[in-house]
Every structure is written in structure tokens, then in C-alpha cells.
Short mmCIF file of C-alpha atoms in Angstrom, two decimals:
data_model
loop_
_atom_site.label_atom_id
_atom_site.label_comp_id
_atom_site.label_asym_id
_atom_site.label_seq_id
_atom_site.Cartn_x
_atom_site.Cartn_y
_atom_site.Cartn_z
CA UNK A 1 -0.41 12.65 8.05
CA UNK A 2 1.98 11.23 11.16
CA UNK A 3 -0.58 12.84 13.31
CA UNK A 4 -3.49 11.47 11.89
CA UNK A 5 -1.58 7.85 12.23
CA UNK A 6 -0.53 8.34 15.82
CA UNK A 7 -4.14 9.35 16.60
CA UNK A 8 -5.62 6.19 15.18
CA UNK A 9 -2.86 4.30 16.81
CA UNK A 10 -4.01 5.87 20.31
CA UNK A 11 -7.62 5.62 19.48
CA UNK A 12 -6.90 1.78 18.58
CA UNK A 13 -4.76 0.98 21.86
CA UNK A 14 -7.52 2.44 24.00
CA UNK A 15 -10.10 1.19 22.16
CA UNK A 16 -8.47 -2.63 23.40
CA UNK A 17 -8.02 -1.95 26.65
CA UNK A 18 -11.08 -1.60 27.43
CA UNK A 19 -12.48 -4.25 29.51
CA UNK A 20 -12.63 -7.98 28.42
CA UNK A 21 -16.26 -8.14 29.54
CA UNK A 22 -17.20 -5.44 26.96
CA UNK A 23 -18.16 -6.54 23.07
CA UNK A 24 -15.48 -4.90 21.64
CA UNK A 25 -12.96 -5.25 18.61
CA UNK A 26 -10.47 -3.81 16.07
CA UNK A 27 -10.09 -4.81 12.56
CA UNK A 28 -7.45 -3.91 10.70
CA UNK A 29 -7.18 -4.82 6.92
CA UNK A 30 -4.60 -3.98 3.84
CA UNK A 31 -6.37 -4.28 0.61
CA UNK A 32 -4.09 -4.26 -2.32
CA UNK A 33 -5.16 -4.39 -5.90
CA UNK A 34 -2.56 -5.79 -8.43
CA UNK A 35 -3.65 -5.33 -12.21
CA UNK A 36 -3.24 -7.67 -15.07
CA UNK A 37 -1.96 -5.89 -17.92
CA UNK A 38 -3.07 -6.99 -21.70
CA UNK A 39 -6.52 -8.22 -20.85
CA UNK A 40 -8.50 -7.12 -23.99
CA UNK A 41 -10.30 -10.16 -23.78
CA UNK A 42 -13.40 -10.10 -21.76
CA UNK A 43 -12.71 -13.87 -20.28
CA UNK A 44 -9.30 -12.37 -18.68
CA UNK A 45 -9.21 -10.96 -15.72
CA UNK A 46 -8.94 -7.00 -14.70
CA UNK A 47 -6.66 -7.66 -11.74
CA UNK A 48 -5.99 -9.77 -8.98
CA UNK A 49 -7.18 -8.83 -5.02
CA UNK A 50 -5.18 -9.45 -1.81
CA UNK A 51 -6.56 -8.58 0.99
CA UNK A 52 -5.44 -9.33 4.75
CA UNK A 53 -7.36 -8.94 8.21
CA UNK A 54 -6.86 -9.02 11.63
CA UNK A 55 -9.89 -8.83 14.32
CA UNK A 56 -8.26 -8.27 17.65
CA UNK A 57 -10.53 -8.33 20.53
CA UNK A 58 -9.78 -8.57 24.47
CA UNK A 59 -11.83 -12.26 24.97
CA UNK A 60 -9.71 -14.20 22.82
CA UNK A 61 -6.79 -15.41 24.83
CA UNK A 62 -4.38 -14.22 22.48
CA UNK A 63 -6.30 -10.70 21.62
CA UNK A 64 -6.44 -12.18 17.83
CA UNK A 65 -9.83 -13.52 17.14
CA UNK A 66 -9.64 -14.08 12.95
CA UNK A 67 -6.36 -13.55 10.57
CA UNK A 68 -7.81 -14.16 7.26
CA UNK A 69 -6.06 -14.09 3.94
CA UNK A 70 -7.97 -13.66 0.36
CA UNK A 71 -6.62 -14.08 -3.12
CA UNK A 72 -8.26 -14.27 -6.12
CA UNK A 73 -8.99 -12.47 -9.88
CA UNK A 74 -11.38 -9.78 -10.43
CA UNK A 75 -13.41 -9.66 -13.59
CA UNK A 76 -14.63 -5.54 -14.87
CA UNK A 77 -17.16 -6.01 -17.42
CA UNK A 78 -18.37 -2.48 -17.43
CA UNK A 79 -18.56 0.66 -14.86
CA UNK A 80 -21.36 -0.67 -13.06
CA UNK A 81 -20.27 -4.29 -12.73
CA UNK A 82 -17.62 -6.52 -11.87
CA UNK A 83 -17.53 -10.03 -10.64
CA UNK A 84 -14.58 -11.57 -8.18
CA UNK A 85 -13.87 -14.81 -7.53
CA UNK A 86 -11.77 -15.15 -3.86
CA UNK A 87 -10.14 -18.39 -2.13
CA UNK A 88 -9.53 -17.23 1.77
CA UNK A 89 -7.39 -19.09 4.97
CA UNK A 90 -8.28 -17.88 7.92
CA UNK A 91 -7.49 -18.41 11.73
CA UNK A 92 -10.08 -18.48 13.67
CA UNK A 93 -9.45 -17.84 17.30
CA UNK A 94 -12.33 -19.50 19.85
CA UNK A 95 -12.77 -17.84 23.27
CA UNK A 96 -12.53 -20.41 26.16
CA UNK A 97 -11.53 -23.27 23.16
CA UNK A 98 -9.44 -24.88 20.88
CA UNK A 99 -8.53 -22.42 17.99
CA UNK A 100 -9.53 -23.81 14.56
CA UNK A 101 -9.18 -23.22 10.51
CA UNK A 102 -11.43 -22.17 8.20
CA UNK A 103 -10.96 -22.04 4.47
CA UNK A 104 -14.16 -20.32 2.22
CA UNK A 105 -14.62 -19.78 -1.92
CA UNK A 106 -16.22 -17.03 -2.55
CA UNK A 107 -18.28 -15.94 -5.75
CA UNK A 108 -18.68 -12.17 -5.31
CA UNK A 109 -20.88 -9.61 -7.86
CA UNK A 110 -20.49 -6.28 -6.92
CA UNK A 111 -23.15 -3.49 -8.83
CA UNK A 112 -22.08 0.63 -8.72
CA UNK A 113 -24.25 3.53 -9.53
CA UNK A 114 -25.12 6.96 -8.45
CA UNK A 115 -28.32 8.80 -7.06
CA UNK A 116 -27.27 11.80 -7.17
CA UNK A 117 -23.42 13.43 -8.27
CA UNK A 118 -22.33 13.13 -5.19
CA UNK A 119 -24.09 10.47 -3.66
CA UNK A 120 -22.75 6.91 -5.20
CA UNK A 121 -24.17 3.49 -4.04
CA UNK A 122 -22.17 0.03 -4.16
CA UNK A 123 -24.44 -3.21 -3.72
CA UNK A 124 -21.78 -6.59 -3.26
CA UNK A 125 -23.57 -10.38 -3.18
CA UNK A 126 -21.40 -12.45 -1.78
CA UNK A 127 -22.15 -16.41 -1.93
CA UNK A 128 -19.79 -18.40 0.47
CA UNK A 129 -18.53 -21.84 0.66
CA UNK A 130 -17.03 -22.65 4.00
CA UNK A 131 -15.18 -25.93 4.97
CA UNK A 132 -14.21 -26.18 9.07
CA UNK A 133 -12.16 -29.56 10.03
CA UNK A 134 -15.30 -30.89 11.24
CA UNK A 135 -18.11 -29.28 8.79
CA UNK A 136 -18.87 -27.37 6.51
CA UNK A 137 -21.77 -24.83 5.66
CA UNK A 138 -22.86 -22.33 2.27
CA UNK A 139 -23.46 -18.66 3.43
CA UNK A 140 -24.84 -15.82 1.68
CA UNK A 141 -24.39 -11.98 2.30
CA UNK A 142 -25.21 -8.95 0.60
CA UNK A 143 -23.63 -5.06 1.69
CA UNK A 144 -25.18 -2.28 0.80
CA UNK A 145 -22.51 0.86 1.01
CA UNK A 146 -23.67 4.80 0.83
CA UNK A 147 -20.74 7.54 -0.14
CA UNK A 148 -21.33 11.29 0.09
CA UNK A 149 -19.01 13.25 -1.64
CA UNK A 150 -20.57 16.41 -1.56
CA UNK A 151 -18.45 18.44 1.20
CA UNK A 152 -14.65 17.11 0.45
CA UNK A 153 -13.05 15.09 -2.19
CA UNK A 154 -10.48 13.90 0.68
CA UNK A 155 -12.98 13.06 3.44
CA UNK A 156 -15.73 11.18 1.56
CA UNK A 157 -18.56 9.79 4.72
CA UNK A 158 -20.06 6.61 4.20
CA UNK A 159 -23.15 4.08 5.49
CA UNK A 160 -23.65 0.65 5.04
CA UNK A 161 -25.25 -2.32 6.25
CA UNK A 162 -24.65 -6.39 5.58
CA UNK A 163 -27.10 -9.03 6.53
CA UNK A 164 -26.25 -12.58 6.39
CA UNK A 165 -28.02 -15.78 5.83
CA UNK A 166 -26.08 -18.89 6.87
CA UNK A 167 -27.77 -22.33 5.84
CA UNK A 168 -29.84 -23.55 7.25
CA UNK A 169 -30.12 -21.30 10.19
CA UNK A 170 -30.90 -19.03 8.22
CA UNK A 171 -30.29 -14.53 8.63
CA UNK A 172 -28.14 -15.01 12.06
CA UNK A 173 -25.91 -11.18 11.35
CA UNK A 174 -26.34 -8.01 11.06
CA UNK A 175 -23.63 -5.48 10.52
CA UNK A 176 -24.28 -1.04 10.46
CA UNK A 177 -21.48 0.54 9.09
CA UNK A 178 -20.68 4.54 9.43
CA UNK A 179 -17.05 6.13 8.66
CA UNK A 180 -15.45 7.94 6.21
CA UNK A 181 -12.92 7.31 3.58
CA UNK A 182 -9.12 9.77 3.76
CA UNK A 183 -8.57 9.52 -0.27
CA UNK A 184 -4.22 10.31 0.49
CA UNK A 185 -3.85 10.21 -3.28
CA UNK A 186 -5.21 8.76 -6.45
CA UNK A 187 -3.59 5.24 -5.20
CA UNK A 188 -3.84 5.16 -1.27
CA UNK A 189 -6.98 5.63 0.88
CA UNK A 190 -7.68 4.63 4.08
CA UNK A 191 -10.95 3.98 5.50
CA UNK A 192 -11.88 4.38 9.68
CA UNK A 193 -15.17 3.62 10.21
CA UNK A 194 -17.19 1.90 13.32
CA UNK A 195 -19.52 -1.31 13.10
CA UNK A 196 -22.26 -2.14 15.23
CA UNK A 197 -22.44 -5.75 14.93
CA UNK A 198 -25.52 -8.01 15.55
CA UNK A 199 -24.89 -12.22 15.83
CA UNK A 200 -27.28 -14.88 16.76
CA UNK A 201 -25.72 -17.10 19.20
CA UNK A 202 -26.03 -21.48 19.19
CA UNK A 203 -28.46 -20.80 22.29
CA UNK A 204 -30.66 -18.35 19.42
CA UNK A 205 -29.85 -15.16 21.58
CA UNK A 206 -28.41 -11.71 19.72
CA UNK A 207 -25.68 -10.27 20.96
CA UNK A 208 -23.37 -7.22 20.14
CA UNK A 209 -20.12 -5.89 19.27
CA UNK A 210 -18.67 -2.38 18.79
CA UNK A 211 -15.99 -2.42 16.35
CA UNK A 212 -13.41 0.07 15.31
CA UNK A 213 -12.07 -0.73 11.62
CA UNK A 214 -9.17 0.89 10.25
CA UNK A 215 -8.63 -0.35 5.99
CA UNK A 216 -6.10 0.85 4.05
CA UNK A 217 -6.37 0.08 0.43
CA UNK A 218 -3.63 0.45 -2.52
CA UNK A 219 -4.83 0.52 -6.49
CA UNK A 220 -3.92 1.65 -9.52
CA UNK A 221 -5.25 5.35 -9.78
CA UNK A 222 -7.60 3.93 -12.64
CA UNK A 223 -9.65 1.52 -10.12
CA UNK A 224 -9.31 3.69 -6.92
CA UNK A 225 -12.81 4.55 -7.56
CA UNK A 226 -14.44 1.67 -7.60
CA UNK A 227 -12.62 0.40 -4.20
CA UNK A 228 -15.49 -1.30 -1.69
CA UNK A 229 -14.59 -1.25 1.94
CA UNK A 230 -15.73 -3.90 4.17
CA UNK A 231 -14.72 -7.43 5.67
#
């Protein structure tokens, strides 16, 4: 395990030292899951979600592009569904500009299933409200995850992919996912996984970023299973 962390460690300093020129970033993100314990009643909440992230990339000024922090409650109402309901802060670093705030609500469904044994899909909506200092916009985005555990119950690959549709530009994002999830134990996992990001610019061109995410997520062993991945 200390050799796996002081490889990521390397792999993330190189992976920022690249130059500033290049599209490239590093998430990092703790995802902790606290539950809510006599919650018989439907109406009640499962448990409560806190999640932190910071996107370090070389062309912000201070290498810190967003620091975001979500709370909220998450409601189980069976295996295959669950619906969260998130408040976030976030810093939001602009390159050549004035750094700003951004706060968002966030109405999130998430759907689970399986094709096959060993091949489980997640599908998460997630309708956003977001409120700069100087406007404001709704946003909707939907991930669709992939996990194959069919060789290893410890090394579990995964694919995804998120569009986005910001009003009223309309879909401006695109983001490929492809990693794998360490399961540690029943309670810690850790996913490292790279993005290929695609964003529509204010002047309508794409561009793109190559992103190296490193998530570590803590649960209660009972809910480990159902743990998403993803910004």
C-alpha cells in the first residue's frame, strides 16, 4: 500500500509539471459517507455526503483552478435507486482574471443495475442551480458509469462518460472516463482513473483537457457498493 501511494504521488507531481501550455489537470477528491442511524421512515434520510475537490492545473496562477465543497442528505429508496439532494461552495480560480465564487443546489437521482454478474451499470441525473456574483444559470448533466468485476474483486475497471447541457447554450461538455477502482477494504476504496475532457469555449470553439483523478471514498461497509465516482 505505501508503494502504491508514493507511485500516485510521483505520477501526480509529474503529471503537473508538465508544461503550462499543455491542457492538463489533477483532481483530487475525499468522498465520505456519514449514515443516519434510525431512519425507518422512508421521508428520513439514509445518510449524509461530504465530498471535497481540488482541480490543480499549471494555467491557473496559483496551480488551484476549483476547491469545491458538497454537503447534503441522501435518500435509499430501494437497491436500484436513491435520490441526493447537495448544497456546494466552490472557488473558482480564472486564468489571466479575477478569481470568483460559485455556490450550486443540486437535485441528483442516481439508478443501479447489472447486465451481466459482473458487469454493473450506474446512470446519475444531475439538475444544477448555479448562482455566480454576477449571474446565474440552471445546468443539467447525466453520467453514465461501466464496472467490470469479472477478473479481481480488488481491482474493479471502469468507463464512463458525462455530457452536459448548460441553459441556454445548450450541450457545451463532454467528459470520457476510464480507471479502475482499489476496493482496500469493505470501507475504503480509492479510485485513479483519467478524463478526457471536451468544453465549448465563449468564442464556440472545443477544446481539451487530460486529467488525472485520484478519489478516495470512506462508507459504511453496507453502502460501499453503491459508491459512484465522479466530480
Amino acid at each position: 500500500m505505501k508503494r502504491l501511494y508514493a507511485f500516485l504521488l510521483l505520477l501526480n507531481l509529474f503529471w503537473l509539471s508538465l508544461p503550462a501550455l499543455a491542457d492538463v489537470e489533477s483532481w483530487q477528491a475525499v468522498d465520505v459517507r456519514i449514515p443516519i442511524q434510525n431512519n425507518d421512515q422512508l421521508w428520513i434520510p439514509r445518510r449524509l455526503n461530504v465530498f471535497t475537490i481540488a482541480q490543480l492545473a499549471p494555467r491557473f496562477e496559483s496551480g488551484l483552478g476549483i476547491l469545491r465543497y458538497s454537503v447534503g442528505p441522501q435518500w435509499e429508496f430501494n437497491p436500484h435507486f436513491s435520490l441526493g439532494l447537495l448544497g456546494d461552495i466552490i472557488y473558482v480560480g480564472v486564468p489571466g482574471g479575477k478569481n470568483t465564487q460559485e455556490y450550486r443546489l443540486n437535485i441528483e437521482p442516481v439508478f443501479r443495475g447489472r447486465f451481466l454478474p459482473e458487469l454493473s451499470w450506474i446512470d446519475r441525473t444531475r439538475l444544477e442551480y448555479r448562482y455566480f456574483p454576477d449571474h446565474s444559470n440552471w445546468r443539467l448533466r447525466n453520467l453514465l458509469r461501466l464496472n467490470w468485476s469479472g477478473w479481481s474483486q480488488e481491482w474493479i475497471p471502469y468507463l464512463a462518460n458525462e455530457v452536459f447541457l448548460e441553459y441556454p447554450q445548450g450541450f457545451n461538455q463532454n467528459r470520457s472516463f476510464l480507471g479502475v477502482r482499489h476496493v482496500m477494504d469493505r470501507a475504503n476504496q480509492l479510485d485513479i482513473g483519467y478524463m478526457w475532457r471536451s468544453r465549448k469555449t465563449a468564442t464556440g470553439n472545443w477544446e481539451h483537457d487530460h486529467i488525472l483523478m485520484l478519489f478516495l471514498f470512506f462508507a459504511p461497509p453496507d453502502q460501499a457498493h453503491n459508491l459512484l465516482g465522479g466530480e
